[in-house]
Amino acid sequence: MPLVTTTEMFKKAHEGKYAIGAFNVNNMEIIQGIVDAAKEEQSPLILQVSAGARKYAKGIYLKKLVEAAIEDTDLPIALHLDHGEDFEICKECIDAGFTSVMIDGSKYSFEENVALTKQVVEYAHARGVVVEAELGKLAGVEDDISVAEEDAIYTDPDEAIEFVKRTGCDSLAIAIGTSHGAYKFKGEPKLRYDILEKIQTALPGYPIVLHGASTVLPEFVELCNKYGGDLSGAKGVPEDMLRKAATMGVSKINIDTDLRLAMTAKIRQHFVENPADFDPRKYLGPARDAIKEMVRRKIKDVLGSDNKL
Ligand code: G3H
Ligand code: 13P
Ligand code: ZN
């Protein structure tokens, strides 16, 4: 099976009131852990590559690994560019065979964001590639840029509706209270479901994307802290809040931090318990297993994308 786009996935997800997990990938072990989980749970999948991941691993390595994963599992997998910051990076990924790209013009004015997104949509659609855009501003850390919680800007539903109509983008990432990284809320977690509801009422069935949607699972935070880390104050989006969003038109849920925490917790644990070890397979293996179990649980209990092939 070749790489797929997200069109069919999102249509089915919306009808079935579940979401597709979009997991950030940076190396082979992360890809294998995610894909093995999806295979066991019979779930469609989006694997996404950030600019940082492309720089770290080289895009071509990640693409070939994802192609190997498809050959190994026969799963429908979309390969997506996460947070493309300009037309050039989107074009490069489209030309390299990605089936989906994100143009993140959220830092620009509304009109500039519309113009940039339209340019990417035109290029992508002519080549059968789908486009995610973003409106509003999430708090948190992303590609070394930090946005404070008080500087985050919720998406304006009326603007979102106009934005989708004018740009023709295939899905829209909105800011309703989630944020990137491990420190998402200072106080109680809160999501603005009312924004989601307004957009869905005006654009029924339109795929909404939630970035910054890791739960920051306590088991991995505790393990990191127990084995020499310091993640005090870490807080993510509770699983029941994500479940609710998935039933309200959120078709894509982005997860990176939970993968990082699972991997790091297991590696920390390994070295404290086995200080003399120096075989990478001995610590990357358990890290991969932890990712697999974590993703399996997310697919079943949070995303609801199990048995949806
Ligand atoms: O939203 C950003 C993702 O977590 C990717 O992070 O840019 O450090 O690879 P990165
Ligand atoms: P988290 O930091 O919550 O995992 O979000 C990842 C993300 O939005 C990638 O684009
Ligand atoms: Zn993001």
CSV table of C-alpha atoms in Angstrom, one decimal, residues 5-301:
chain,number,residue,atom,x,y,z
A,5,THR,CA,-3.7,11.2,2.4
A,6,THR,CA,-5.9,12.1,5.4
A,7,THR,CA,-9.1,12.8,3.4
A,8,GLU,CA,-10.7,9.4,3.9
A,9,MET,CA,-9.3,8.9,7.4
A,10,PHE,CA,-10.9,12.2,8.6
A,11,LYS,CA,-14.2,11.5,6.9
A,12,LYS,CA,-14.5,8.2,8.7
A,13,ALA,CA,-13.2,9.6,11.9
A,14,HIS,CA,-15.8,12.4,11.9
A,15,GLU,CA,-18.6,10.0,11.2
A,16,GLY,CA,-17.4,7.6,13.9
A,17,LYS,CA,-16.7,10.4,16.4
A,18,TYR,CA,-13.1,9.4,17.0
A,19,ALA,CA,-9.8,11.0,16.1
A,20,ILE,CA,-6.6,9.9,14.3
A,21,GLY,CA,-3.4,10.2,16.3
A,22,ALA,CA,-0.7,12.2,14.7
A,23,PHE,CA,2.6,11.2,16.2
A,24,ASN,CA,5.9,13.1,15.8
A,25,VAL,CA,8.7,10.8,14.6
A,26,ASN,CA,12.5,11.4,14.9
A,27,ASN,CA,14.1,8.0,14.6
A,28,MET,CA,13.5,4.3,13.9
A,29,GLU,CA,12.6,3.2,17.4
A,30,ILE,CA,9.9,5.9,17.7
A,31,ILE,CA,8.4,4.9,14.3
A,32,GLN,CA,8.5,1.2,15.2
A,33,GLY,CA,6.9,1.6,18.6
A,34,ILE,CA,4.0,3.7,17.1
A,35,VAL,CA,3.4,1.5,14.1
A,36,ASP,CA,3.5,-1.8,16.0
A,37,ALA,CA,0.9,-0.4,18.4
A,38,ALA,CA,-1.3,0.7,15.5
A,39,LYS,CA,-0.9,-2.7,13.8
A,40,GLU,CA,-2.1,-4.5,17.0
A,41,GLU,CA,-5.0,-2.1,17.4
A,42,GLN,CA,-5.8,-2.0,13.7
A,43,SER,CA,-5.7,1.8,13.6
A,44,PRO,CA,-5.0,4.3,10.8
A,45,LEU,CA,-2.1,6.6,11.5
A,46,ILE,CA,-0.5,9.9,10.8
A,47,LEU,CA,3.2,10.1,11.2
A,48,GLN,CA,4.5,13.7,11.3
A,49,VAL,CA,7.9,15.2,10.8
A,50,SER,CA,8.9,18.6,12.1
A,51,ALA,CA,11.5,20.9,10.6
A,52,GLY,CA,13.7,19.9,13.6
A,53,ALA,CA,13.1,16.2,12.9
A,54,ARG,CA,14.1,16.7,9.2
A,55,LYS,CA,17.3,18.5,10.4
A,56,TYR,CA,18.1,15.8,12.9
A,57,ALA,CA,17.4,12.6,10.9
A,58,LYS,CA,17.2,13.9,7.3
A,59,GLY,CA,13.8,13.8,5.7
A,60,ILE,CA,14.7,11.0,3.4
A,61,TYR,CA,15.7,8.6,6.2
A,62,LEU,CA,12.3,9.2,7.9
A,63,LYS,CA,10.4,8.8,4.7
A,64,LYS,CA,12.1,5.5,3.9
A,65,LEU,CA,11.5,4.3,7.5
A,66,VAL,CA,7.8,5.1,7.2
A,67,GLU,CA,7.7,3.3,3.8
A,68,ALA,CA,9.3,0.3,5.5
A,69,ALA,CA,6.7,0.5,8.2
A,70,ILE,CA,3.9,0.4,5.6
A,71,GLU,CA,5.6,-2.6,3.8
A,72,ASP,CA,5.9,-4.3,7.2
A,73,THR,CA,2.3,-3.7,8.4
A,74,ASP,CA,0.1,-2.7,5.4
A,75,LEU,CA,-1.5,0.0,7.5
A,76,PRO,CA,-2.9,3.2,6.0
A,77,ILE,CA,-0.3,5.8,7.0
A,78,ALA,CA,-0.2,9.5,6.1
A,79,LEU,CA,3.2,11.2,6.1
A,80,HIS,CA,2.7,14.8,7.3
A,81,LEU,CA,5.0,17.8,7.6
A,82,ASP,CA,4.4,19.3,11.1
A,83,HIS,CA,4.5,23.1,11.5
A,84,GLY,CA,5.9,24.1,8.0
A,85,GLU,CA,6.9,27.7,8.5
A,86,ASP,CA,7.0,28.8,4.8
A,87,PHE,CA,6.1,27.9,1.3
A,88,GLU,CA,9.6,26.5,0.5
A,89,ILE,CA,9.5,23.8,3.2
A,90,CYS,CA,6.0,22.7,2.2
A,91,LYS,CA,7.1,22.5,-1.4
A,92,GLU,CA,10.2,20.5,-0.6
A,93,CYS,CA,8.1,18.0,1.4
A,94,ILE,CA,5.4,17.8,-1.3
A,95,ASP,CA,8.1,17.2,-3.9
A,96,ALA,CA,9.6,14.5,-1.7
A,97,GLY,CA,6.4,12.5,-1.5
A,98,PHE,CA,4.8,13.6,1.7
A,99,THR,CA,1.0,13.2,1.5
A,100,SER,CA,0.1,16.0,3.8
A,101,VAL,CA,1.7,19.3,4.9
A,102,MET,CA,1.0,21.9,7.5
A,103,ILE,CA,1.6,25.5,6.7
A,104,ASP,CA,1.7,27.3,10.0
A,105,GLY,CA,1.0,30.9,9.4
A,106,SER,CA,-0.3,31.5,12.9
A,107,LYS,CA,2.3,34.1,13.7
A,108,TYR,CA,1.2,36.3,10.8
A,109,SER,CA,-1.7,38.6,10.4
A,110,PHE,CA,-5.0,37.1,9.3
A,111,GLU,CA,-4.6,38.4,5.7
A,112,GLU,CA,-0.9,37.2,5.5
A,113,ASN,CA,-1.9,33.8,6.9
A,114,VAL,CA,-4.7,33.6,4.3
A,115,ALA,CA,-2.3,34.5,1.4
A,116,LEU,CA,0.4,32.1,2.5
A,117,THR,CA,-2.0,29.2,3.1
A,118,LYS,CA,-3.7,29.8,-0.3
A,119,GLN,CA,-0.3,29.6,-2.0
A,120,VAL,CA,0.5,26.2,-0.3
A,121,VAL,CA,-3.0,24.9,-1.0
A,122,GLU,CA,-2.7,25.7,-4.7
A,123,TYR,CA,0.7,23.9,-5.0
A,124,ALA,CA,-0.4,20.9,-2.8
A,125,HIS,CA,-3.8,20.3,-4.4
A,126,ALA,CA,-2.4,20.3,-7.9
A,127,ARG,CA,-0.2,17.3,-6.7
A,128,GLY,CA,-2.8,15.4,-4.7
A,129,VAL,CA,-1.5,16.5,-1.3
A,130,VAL,CA,-3.7,17.8,1.5
A,131,VAL,CA,-3.0,20.9,3.7
A,132,GLU,CA,-3.5,21.7,7.3
A,133,ALA,CA,-3.3,25.3,8.4
A,134,GLU,CA,-3.4,27.1,11.8
A,135,LEU,CA,-5.3,30.0,13.2
A,136,GLY,CA,-4.9,31.3,16.7
A,137,LYS,CA,-1.8,31.0,18.9
A,138,LEU,CA,-0.9,28.1,21.2
A,139,ALA,CA,1.1,28.6,24.3
A,140,GLY,CA,4.2,26.5,25.0
A,141,VAL,CA,7.5,25.6,23.4
A,142,GLU,CA,7.8,24.7,19.8
A,143,ASP,CA,11.0,24.7,17.7
A,144,ASP,CA,12.8,26.6,20.4
A,145,ILE,CA,10.2,29.4,20.4
A,146,SER,CA,8.3,29.9,23.7
A,147,VAL,CA,4.9,31.5,23.9
A,148,ALA,CA,3.7,32.3,27.5
A,149,GLU,CA,0.2,31.1,28.5
A,150,GLU,CA,-1.0,34.7,28.8
A,151,ASP,CA,0.2,35.5,25.2
A,152,ALA,CA,-1.7,32.6,23.7
A,153,ILE,CA,-4.7,33.7,21.5
A,154,TYR,CA,-7.8,31.5,21.2
A,155,THR,CA,-9.1,31.0,17.7
A,156,ASP,CA,-11.9,33.3,16.8
A,157,PRO,CA,-14.7,31.0,15.3
A,158,ASP,CA,-15.9,33.6,12.8
A,159,GLU,CA,-12.3,34.1,11.5
A,160,ALA,CA,-11.9,30.3,11.3
A,161,ILE,CA,-14.9,29.9,9.2
A,162,GLU,CA,-13.8,32.8,6.8
A,163,PHE,CA,-10.3,31.4,6.8
A,164,VAL,CA,-11.4,27.9,5.7
A,165,LYS,CA,-13.7,29.3,3.0
A,166,ARG,CA,-11.0,31.6,1.6
A,167,THR,CA,-8.0,29.3,1.6
A,168,GLY,CA,-9.5,25.9,0.8
A,169,CYS,CA,-7.3,24.3,3.4
A,170,ASP,CA,-8.3,20.7,4.2
A,171,SER,CA,-8.1,20.9,8.0
A,172,LEU,CA,-7.5,23.6,10.5
A,173,ALA,CA,-5.5,23.6,13.8
A,174,ILE,CA,-7.2,25.8,16.3
A,175,ALA,CA,-6.2,27.2,19.7
A,176,ILE,CA,-8.7,26.2,22.4
A,177,GLY,CA,-6.4,26.0,25.4
A,178,THR,CA,-3.9,23.2,24.6
A,179,SER,CA,-0.2,24.1,24.4
A,180,HIS,CA,3.0,22.5,23.3
A,181,GLY,CA,5.4,20.8,25.7
A,182,ALA,CA,5.1,19.3,29.2
A,183,TYR,CA,3.8,22.4,31.0
A,184,LYS,CA,0.5,23.1,29.5
A,185,PHE,CA,-1.6,24.6,32.4
A,186,LYS,CA,-0.5,26.6,35.4
A,187,GLY,CA,-4.0,26.1,37.0
A,188,GLU,CA,-6.7,23.6,36.2
A,189,PRO,CA,-6.8,22.3,32.6
A,190,LYS,CA,-9.5,24.0,30.6
A,191,LEU,CA,-10.5,23.7,27.0
A,192,ARG,CA,-12.8,26.1,25.1
A,193,TYR,CA,-15.3,23.6,23.7
A,194,ASP,CA,-17.6,26.4,22.8
A,195,ILE,CA,-15.2,27.5,20.0
A,196,LEU,CA,-15.1,24.0,18.6
A,197,GLU,CA,-18.9,23.8,18.7
A,198,LYS,CA,-19.3,27.1,16.8
A,199,ILE,CA,-16.9,26.1,14.1
A,200,GLN,CA,-18.5,22.7,13.7
A,201,THR,CA,-22.0,24.2,13.5
A,202,ALA,CA,-20.9,26.5,10.7
A,203,LEU,CA,-18.7,23.9,8.9
A,204,PRO,CA,-20.3,20.5,9.7
A,205,GLY,CA,-17.9,17.6,9.3
A,206,TYR,CA,-14.9,19.9,8.7
A,207,PRO,CA,-11.7,18.3,10.3
A,208,ILE,CA,-10.3,20.2,13.2
A,209,VAL,CA,-6.8,19.6,14.5
A,210,LEU,CA,-5.6,19.8,18.1
A,211,HIS,CA,-1.9,20.5,18.6
A,212,GLY,CA,-0.3,20.3,22.0
A,213,ALA,CA,-2.5,17.4,23.0
A,214,SER,CA,-0.2,15.2,25.0
A,215,THR,CA,-1.5,14.1,28.4
A,216,VAL,CA,1.9,14.3,30.0
A,217,LEU,CA,1.3,10.9,31.5
A,218,PRO,CA,2.0,10.8,35.3
A,219,GLU,CA,3.6,7.3,35.1
A,220,PHE,CA,6.4,8.7,32.9
A,221,VAL,CA,6.8,12.0,34.7
A,222,GLU,CA,7.2,10.0,38.0
A,223,LEU,CA,9.6,7.6,36.4
A,224,CYS,CA,11.7,10.5,35.0
A,225,ASN,CA,11.7,12.2,38.4
A,226,LYS,CA,12.5,9.0,40.2
A,227,TYR,CA,15.6,8.4,38.1
A,228,GLY,CA,17.2,11.9,38.3
A,229,GLY,CA,15.0,14.1,36.1
A,230,ASP,CA,13.1,17.2,37.1
A,231,LEU,CA,9.7,17.7,35.7
A,232,SER,CA,8.0,19.3,38.6
A,233,GLY,CA,4.9,21.2,37.6
A,234,ALA,CA,4.5,19.2,34.4
A,235,LYS,CA,0.8,19.0,33.4
A,236,GLY,CA,-1.0,17.9,30.2
A,237,VAL,CA,-4.4,17.6,28.7
A,238,PRO,CA,-6.5,15.1,30.7
A,239,GLU,CA,-7.6,12.0,28.6
A,240,ASP,CA,-11.3,12.6,29.1
A,241,MET,CA,-11.0,16.1,27.7
A,242,LEU,CA,-9.3,14.7,24.6
A,243,ARG,CA,-12.0,12.0,24.2
A,244,LYS,CA,-14.7,14.7,24.4
A,245,ALA,CA,-12.9,16.8,21.8
A,246,ALA,CA,-12.7,13.7,19.5
A,247,THR,CA,-16.5,13.4,19.6
A,248,MET,CA,-16.9,17.1,18.7
A,249,GLY,CA,-15.2,17.3,15.4
A,250,VAL,CA,-11.5,17.1,16.3
A,251,SER,CA,-10.2,14.6,13.8
A,252,LYS,CA,-6.5,14.9,14.4
A,253,ILE,CA,-4.8,14.8,17.8
A,254,ASN,CA,-1.1,15.7,17.8
A,255,ILE,CA,1.2,13.9,20.2
A,256,ASP,CA,4.9,14.4,20.7
A,257,THR,CA,5.7,15.2,24.3
A,258,ASP,CA,4.2,11.9,25.5
A,259,LEU,CA,6.5,10.0,23.2
A,260,ARG,CA,9.5,11.9,24.4
A,261,LEU,CA,8.6,11.3,28.0
A,262,ALA,CA,8.0,7.6,27.6
A,263,MET,CA,11.3,7.2,25.8
A,264,THR,CA,13.3,9.3,28.2
A,265,ALA,CA,11.8,7.7,31.3
A,266,LYS,CA,12.8,4.2,30.2
A,267,ILE,CA,16.3,5.3,29.2
A,268,ARG,CA,16.8,7.1,32.5
A,269,GLN,CA,15.6,4.0,34.4
A,270,HIS,CA,17.9,1.7,32.4
A,271,PHE,CA,21.0,3.7,33.1
A,272,VAL,CA,20.4,4.0,36.8
A,273,GLU,CA,19.7,0.3,37.1
A,274,ASN,CA,22.4,-0.8,34.7
A,275,PRO,CA,25.2,1.8,35.0
A,276,ALA,CA,27.7,-0.3,33.2
A,277,ASP,CA,25.6,-0.9,30.0
A,278,PHE,CA,26.7,0.6,26.7
A,279,ASP,CA,24.8,-1.4,24.1
A,280,PRO,CA,22.2,1.0,22.6
A,281,ARG,CA,19.8,-1.9,21.9
A,282,LYS,CA,19.6,-2.5,25.7
A,283,TYR,CA,18.1,0.9,26.3
A,284,LEU,CA,16.4,1.8,23.1
A,285,GLY,CA,14.6,-1.5,23.1
A,286,PRO,CA,12.7,-0.9,26.3
A,287,ALA,CA,12.1,2.7,25.2
A,288,ARG,CA,10.5,1.4,22.0
A,289,ASP,CA,8.4,-1.1,24.0
A,290,ALA,CA,7.2,1.7,26.3
A,291,ILE,CA,6.2,3.8,23.3
A,292,LYS,CA,4.3,0.9,21.9
A,293,GLU,CA,2.3,0.3,25.1
A,294,MET,CA,1.5,4.0,25.5
A,295,VAL,CA,0.4,4.4,21.9
A,296,ARG,CA,-1.8,1.3,22.1
A,297,ARG,CA,-3.6,2.7,25.1
A,298,LYS,CA,-4.1,6.1,23.5
A,299,ILE,CA,-5.5,4.5,20.4
A,300,LYS,CA,-8.0,2.4,22.4
A,301,ASP,CA,-8.9,4.6,25.3
